[in-house]
Short mmCIF file of C-alpha atoms and ligand atoms in Angstrom, two decimals:
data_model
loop_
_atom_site.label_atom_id
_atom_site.label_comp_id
_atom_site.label_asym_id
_atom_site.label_seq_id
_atom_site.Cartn_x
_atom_site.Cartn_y
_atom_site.Cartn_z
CA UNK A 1 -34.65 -63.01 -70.29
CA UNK A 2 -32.22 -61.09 -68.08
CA UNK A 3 -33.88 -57.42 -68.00
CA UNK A 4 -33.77 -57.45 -64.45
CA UNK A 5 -31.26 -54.87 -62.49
CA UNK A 6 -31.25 -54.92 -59.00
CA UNK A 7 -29.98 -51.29 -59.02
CA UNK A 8 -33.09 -49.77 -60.09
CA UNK A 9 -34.74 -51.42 -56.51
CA UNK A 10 -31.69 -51.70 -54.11
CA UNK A 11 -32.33 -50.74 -50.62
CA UNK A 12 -36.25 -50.54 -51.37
CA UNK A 13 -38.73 -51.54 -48.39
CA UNK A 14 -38.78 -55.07 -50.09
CA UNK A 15 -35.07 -55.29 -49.38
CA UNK A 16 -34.93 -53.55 -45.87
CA UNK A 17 -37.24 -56.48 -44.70
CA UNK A 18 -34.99 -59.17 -46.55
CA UNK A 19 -32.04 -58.32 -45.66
CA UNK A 20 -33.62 -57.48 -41.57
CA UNK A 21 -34.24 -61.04 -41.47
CA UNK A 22 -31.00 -62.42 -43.59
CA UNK A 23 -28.74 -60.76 -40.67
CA UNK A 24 -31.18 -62.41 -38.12
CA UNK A 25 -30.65 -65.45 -39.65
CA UNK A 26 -26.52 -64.67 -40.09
CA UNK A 27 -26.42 -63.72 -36.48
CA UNK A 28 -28.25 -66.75 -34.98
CA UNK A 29 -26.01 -69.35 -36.73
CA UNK A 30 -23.09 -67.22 -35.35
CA UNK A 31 -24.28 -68.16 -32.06
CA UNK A 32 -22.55 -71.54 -32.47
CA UNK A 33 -18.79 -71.98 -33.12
CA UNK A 34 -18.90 -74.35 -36.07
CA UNK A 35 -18.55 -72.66 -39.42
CA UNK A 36 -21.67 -72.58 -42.51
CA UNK A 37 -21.97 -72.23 -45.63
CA UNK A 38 -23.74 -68.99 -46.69
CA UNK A 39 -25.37 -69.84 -50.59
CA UNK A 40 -26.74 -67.25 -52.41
CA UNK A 41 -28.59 -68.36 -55.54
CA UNK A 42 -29.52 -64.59 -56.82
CA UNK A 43 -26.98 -62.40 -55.56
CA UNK A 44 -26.95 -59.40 -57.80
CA UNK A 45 -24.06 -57.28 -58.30
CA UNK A 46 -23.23 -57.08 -54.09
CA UNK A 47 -22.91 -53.18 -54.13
CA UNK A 48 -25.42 -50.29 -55.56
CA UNK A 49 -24.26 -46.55 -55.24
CA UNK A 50 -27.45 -45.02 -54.47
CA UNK A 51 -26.73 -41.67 -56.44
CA UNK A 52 -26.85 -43.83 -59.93
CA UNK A 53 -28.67 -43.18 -62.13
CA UNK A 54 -31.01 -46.29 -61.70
CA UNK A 55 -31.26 -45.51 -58.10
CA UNK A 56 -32.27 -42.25 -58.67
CA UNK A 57 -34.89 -42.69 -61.45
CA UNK A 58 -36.92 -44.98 -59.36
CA UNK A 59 -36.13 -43.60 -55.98
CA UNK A 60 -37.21 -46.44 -54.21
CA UNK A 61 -34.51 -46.48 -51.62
CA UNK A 62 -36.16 -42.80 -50.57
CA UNK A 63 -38.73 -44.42 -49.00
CA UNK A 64 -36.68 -48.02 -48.07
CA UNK A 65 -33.79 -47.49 -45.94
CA UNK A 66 -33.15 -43.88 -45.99
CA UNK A 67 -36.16 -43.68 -43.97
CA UNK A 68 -34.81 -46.14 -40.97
CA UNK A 69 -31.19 -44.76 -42.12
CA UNK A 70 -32.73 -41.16 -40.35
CA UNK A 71 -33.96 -43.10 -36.75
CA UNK A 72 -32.85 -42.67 -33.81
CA UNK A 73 -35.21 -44.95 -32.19
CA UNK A 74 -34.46 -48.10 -33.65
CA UNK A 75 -34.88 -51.54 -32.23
CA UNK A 76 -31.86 -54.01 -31.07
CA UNK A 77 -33.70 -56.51 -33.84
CA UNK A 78 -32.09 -53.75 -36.64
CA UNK A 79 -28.97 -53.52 -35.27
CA UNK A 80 -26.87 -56.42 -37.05
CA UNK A 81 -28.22 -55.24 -40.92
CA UNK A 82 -28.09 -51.48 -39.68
CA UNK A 83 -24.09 -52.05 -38.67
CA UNK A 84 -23.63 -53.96 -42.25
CA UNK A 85 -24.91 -51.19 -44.11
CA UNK A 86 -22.64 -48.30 -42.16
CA UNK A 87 -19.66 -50.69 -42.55
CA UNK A 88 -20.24 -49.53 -46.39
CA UNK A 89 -21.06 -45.84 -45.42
CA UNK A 90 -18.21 -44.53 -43.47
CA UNK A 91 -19.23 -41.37 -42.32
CA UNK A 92 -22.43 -41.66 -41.90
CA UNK A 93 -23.68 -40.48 -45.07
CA UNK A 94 -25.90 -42.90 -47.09
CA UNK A 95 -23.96 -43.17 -50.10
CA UNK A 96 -24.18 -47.21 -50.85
CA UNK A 97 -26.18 -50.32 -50.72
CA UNK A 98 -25.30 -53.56 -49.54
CA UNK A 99 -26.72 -56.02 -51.71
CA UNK A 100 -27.24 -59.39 -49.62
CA UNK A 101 -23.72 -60.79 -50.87
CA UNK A 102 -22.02 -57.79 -48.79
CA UNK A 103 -24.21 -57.74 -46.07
CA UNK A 104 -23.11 -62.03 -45.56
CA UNK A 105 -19.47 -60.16 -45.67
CA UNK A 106 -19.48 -58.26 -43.52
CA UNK A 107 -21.78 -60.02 -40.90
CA UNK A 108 -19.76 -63.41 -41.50
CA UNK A 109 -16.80 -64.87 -39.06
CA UNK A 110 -12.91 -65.49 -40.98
CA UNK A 111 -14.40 -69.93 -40.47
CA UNK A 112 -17.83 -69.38 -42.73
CA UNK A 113 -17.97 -69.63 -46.60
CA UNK A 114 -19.70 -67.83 -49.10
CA UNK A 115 -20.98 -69.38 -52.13
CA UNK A 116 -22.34 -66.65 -54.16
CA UNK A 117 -24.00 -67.32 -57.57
CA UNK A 118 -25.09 -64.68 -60.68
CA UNK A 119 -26.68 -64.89 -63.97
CA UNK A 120 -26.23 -61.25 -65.53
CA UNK A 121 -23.56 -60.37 -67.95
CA UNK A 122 -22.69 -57.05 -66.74
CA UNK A 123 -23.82 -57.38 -62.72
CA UNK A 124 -21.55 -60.64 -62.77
CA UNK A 125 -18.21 -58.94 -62.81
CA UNK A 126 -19.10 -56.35 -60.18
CA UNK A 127 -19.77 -59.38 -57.86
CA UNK A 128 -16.90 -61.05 -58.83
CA UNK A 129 -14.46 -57.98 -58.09
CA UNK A 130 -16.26 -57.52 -54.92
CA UNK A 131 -14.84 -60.70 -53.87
CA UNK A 132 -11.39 -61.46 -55.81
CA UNK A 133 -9.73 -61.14 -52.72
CA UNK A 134 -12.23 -62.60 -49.69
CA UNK A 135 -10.61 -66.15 -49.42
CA UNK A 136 -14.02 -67.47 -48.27
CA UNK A 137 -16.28 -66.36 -50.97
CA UNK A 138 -16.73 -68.40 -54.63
CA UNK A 139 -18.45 -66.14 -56.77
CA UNK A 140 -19.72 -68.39 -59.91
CA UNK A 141 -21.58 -67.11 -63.02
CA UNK A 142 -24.18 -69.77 -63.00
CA UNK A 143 -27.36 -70.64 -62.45
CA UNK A 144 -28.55 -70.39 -59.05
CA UNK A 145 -30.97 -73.05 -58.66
CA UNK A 146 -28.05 -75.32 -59.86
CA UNK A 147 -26.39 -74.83 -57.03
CA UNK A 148 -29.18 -75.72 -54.97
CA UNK A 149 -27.83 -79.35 -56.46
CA UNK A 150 -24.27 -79.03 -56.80
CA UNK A 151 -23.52 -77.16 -53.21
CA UNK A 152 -25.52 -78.88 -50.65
CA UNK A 153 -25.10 -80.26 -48.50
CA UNK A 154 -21.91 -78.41 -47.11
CA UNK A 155 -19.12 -79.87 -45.82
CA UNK A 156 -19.38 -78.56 -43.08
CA UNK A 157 -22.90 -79.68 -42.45
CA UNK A 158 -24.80 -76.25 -41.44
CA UNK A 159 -25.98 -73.38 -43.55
CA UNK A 160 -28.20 -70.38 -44.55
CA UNK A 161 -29.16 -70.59 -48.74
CA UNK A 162 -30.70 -67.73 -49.65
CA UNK A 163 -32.93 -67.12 -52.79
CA UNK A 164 -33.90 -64.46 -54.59
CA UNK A 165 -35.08 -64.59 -57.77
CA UNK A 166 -36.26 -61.63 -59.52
CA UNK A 167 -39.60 -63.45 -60.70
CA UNK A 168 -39.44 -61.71 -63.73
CA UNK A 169 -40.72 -64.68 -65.43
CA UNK A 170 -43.49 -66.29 -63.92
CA UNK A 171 -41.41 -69.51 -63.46
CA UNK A 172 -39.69 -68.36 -60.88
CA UNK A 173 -42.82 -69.23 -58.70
CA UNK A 174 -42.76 -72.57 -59.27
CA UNK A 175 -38.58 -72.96 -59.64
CA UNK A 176 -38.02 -71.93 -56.60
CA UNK A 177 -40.19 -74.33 -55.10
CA UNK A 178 -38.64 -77.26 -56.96
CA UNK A 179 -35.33 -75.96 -56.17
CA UNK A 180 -36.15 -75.89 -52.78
CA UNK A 181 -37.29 -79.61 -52.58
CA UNK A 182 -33.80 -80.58 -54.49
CA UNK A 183 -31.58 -79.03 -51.28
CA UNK A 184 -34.05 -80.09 -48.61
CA UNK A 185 -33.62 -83.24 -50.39
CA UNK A 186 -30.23 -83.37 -49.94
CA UNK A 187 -30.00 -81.02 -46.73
CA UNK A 188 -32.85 -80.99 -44.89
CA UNK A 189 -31.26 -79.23 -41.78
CA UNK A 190 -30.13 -76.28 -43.49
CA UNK A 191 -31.93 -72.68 -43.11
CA UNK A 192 -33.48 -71.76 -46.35
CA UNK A 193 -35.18 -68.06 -46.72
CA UNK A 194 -37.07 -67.39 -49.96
CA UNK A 195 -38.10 -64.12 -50.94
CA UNK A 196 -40.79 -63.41 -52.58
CA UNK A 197 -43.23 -60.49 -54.10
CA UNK A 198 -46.74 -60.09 -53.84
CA UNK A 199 -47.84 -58.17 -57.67
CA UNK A 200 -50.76 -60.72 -57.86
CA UNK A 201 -51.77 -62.91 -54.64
CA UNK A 202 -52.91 -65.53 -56.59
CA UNK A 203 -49.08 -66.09 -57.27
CA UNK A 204 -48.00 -66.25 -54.20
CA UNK A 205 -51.05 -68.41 -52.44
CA UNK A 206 -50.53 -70.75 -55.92
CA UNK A 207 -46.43 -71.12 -54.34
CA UNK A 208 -47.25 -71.41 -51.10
CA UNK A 209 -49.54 -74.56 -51.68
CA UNK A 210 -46.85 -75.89 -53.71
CA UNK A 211 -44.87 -75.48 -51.09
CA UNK A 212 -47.19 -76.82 -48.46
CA UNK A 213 -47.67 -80.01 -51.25
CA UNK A 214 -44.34 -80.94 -50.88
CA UNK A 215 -44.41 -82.12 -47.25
CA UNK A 216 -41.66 -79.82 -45.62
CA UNK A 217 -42.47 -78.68 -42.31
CA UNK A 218 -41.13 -76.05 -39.82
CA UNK A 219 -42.26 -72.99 -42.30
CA UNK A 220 -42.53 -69.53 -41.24
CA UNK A 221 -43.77 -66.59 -43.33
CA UNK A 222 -43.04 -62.89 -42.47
CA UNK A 223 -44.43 -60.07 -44.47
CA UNK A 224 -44.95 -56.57 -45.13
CA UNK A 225 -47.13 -54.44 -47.54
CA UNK A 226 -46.84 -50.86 -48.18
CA UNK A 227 -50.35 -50.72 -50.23
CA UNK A 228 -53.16 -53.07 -50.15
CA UNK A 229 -53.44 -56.47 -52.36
CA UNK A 230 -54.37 -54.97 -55.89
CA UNK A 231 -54.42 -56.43 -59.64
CA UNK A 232 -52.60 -53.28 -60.76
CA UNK A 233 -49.02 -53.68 -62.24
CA UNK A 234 -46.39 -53.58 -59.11
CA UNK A 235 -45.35 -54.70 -56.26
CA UNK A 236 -48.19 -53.64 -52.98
CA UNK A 237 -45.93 -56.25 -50.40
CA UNK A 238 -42.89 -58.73 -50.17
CA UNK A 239 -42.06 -61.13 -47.53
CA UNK A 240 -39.68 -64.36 -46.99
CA UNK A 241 -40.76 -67.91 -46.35
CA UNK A 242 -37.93 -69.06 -43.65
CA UNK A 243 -37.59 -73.06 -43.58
CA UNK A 244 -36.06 -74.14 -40.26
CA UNK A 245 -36.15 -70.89 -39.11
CA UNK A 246 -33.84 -69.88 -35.74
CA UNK A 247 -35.78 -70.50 -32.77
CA UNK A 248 -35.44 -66.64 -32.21
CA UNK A 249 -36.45 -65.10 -35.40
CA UNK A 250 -40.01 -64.74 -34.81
CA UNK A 251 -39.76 -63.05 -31.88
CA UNK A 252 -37.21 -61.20 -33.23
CA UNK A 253 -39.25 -60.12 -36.64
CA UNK A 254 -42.80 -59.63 -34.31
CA UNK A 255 -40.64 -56.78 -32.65
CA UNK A 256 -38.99 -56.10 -35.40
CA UNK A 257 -41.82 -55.62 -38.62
CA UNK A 258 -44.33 -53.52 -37.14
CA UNK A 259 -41.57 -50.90 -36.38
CA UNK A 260 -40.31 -51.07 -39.78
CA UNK A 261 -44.32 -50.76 -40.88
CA UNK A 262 -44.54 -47.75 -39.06
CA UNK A 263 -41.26 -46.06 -40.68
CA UNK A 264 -41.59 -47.26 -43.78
CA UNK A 265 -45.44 -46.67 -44.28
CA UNK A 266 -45.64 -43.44 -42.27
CA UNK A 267 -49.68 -43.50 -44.34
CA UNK A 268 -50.88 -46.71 -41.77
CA UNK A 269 -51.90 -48.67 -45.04
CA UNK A 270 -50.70 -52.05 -45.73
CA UNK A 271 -50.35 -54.38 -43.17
CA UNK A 272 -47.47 -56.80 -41.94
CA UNK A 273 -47.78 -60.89 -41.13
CA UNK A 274 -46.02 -63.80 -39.68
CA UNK A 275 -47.62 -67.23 -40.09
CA UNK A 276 -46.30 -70.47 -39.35
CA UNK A 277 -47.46 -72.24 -43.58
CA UNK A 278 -46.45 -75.43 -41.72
CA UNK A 279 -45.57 -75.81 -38.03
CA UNK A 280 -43.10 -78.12 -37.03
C1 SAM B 1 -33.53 -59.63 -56.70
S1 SAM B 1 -31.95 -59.65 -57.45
C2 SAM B 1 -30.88 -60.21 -56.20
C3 SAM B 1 -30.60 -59.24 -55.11
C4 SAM B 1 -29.67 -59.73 -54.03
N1 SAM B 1 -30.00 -61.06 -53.56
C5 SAM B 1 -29.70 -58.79 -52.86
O1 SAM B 1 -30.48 -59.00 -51.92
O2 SAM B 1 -28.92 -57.83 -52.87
C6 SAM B 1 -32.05 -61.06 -58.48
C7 SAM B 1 -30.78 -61.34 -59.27
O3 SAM B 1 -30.88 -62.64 -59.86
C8 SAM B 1 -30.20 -62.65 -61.10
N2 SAM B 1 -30.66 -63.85 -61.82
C9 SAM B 1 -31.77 -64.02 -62.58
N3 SAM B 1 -31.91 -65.31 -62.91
C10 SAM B 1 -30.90 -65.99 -62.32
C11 SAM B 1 -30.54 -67.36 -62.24
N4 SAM B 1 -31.26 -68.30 -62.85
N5 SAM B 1 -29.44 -67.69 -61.53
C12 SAM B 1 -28.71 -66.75 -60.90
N6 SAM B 1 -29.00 -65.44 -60.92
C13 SAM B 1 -30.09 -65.06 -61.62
C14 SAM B 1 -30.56 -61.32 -61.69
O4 SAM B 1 -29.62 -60.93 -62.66
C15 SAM B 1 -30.54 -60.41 -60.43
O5 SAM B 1 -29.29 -59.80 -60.28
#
């Protein structure tokens, strides 16, 4: 089943968060010369025009990143996914999306490599022109938890993998988990950020314990909810599980989340989180 479009949710709060702490993550491993990899299981099409008309039925970016888009106030921890998305907004007028392959783009030095990875027929091709002519990126239509196998580790021994499955099939809770386990098997230094939703908790405690069961430590959890925990359809909150995290990011993201709660929740409900599932 392949129903799922990213273009209908691009730049939503659930992907302001993600992709806050994907250029964290980007920035930190910058820090050293060496190249990474970057490996993006679910990478969606790379670049949503937000006057579409999927953007525009669902209007979710109204209250995502058009509302930190309008700040003037905003915190040093925003800066590196802020500067991706007005590399695609010359102008200043917020026209476009960057999808997380585009925001690795730009945000990337001429030594890293992108391995980017999509399922969809049509969203596939959009990628894949994105990219014909970045000589670090491999753009593969493919199944991204394959390449949690086939990839890893790099060659050159450090990277960032990145998955985001669209859990519309309730597998994806428990894929992603065994997917994990194959790359830590095989590269258990890399940094691995998993995003998730929270529709039902249940779900997500149900992943996290599978998580926990498999014995990886070093496990941080960052979230943010815009409504409380309900057992309505949709999604109330979102977060990313961060294995190996940078020694910075949760600083960074405890500076960084409850500003974004306040601009993106301008009601006070919800709440936002970071938890250590399993310490070092
Ligand atoms: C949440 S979207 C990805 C968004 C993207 N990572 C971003 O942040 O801009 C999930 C994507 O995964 C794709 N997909 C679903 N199952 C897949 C699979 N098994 N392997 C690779 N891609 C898959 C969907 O077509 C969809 O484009």
């Amino acid at each position: 089943m392949l129903s799922y479009r990213h273009s209908f949710h691009a730049g939503n709060h659930a992907d302001v968060v993600k992709h806050t702490v994907q250029s964290l993550i980007i920035e930190s491993l910058k820090e050293k010369e060496k190249p990474f990899l970057y490996l993006d299981t679910h990478s969606g099409a790379g670049r949503y025009y937000l006057g579409s008309e999927h953007a525009e039925k669902t209007g979710e970016f109204l209250a995502g990143i058009a509302r930190v888009w309008q700040r003037d106030d905003v915190p040093a921890e925003l800066e590196p996914y802020l500067s991706a998305v007005s590399a695609y907004n010359k102008g200043g007028n917020l026209k476009y999306y960057p999808g997380s392959p585009l925001i690795a783009r730009h945000l990337l030095r001429e030594q890293d490599k992108l391995h980017l990875t999509e399922l969809h027929p049509t969203d596939f091709p959009l990628l894949r022109q994105e990219f014909a002519k970045d000589p670090r990126a491999t753009a593969v239509r493919g199944n991204g938890y394959q390449q949690l196998k086939s990839q890893l580790p790099p060659t050159s021994r450090r990277g960032f993998i990145l998955i985001d499955p669209p859990y519309e099939m309730k597998t994806d809770y428990q894929a992603v988990v065994d997917g994990i386990q194959e790359g830590y098997k095989r590269f258990a230094t890399g940094v691995y950020a998993l995003w998730y939703p929270v529709v039902l908790r249940q779900q997500v405690k149900r992943m996290i314990q599978a998580l926990k069961d498999t014995g990886i430590r070093n496990i941080l959890q960052i979230e943010l909810a815009v409504q409380p925990d309900s057992d309505r359809r949709g999604m109330t909150a979102s977060g990313m599980i961060v294995i190996n995290p940078p020694w910075k990011l949760e600083q960074q993201m405890s500076v960084a989340l409850p500003w974004l709660h306040r601009v993106l929740v301008p009601e006070g409900i919800g709440h936002t989180s970071i938890n250590w599932i399993a310490p070092e």
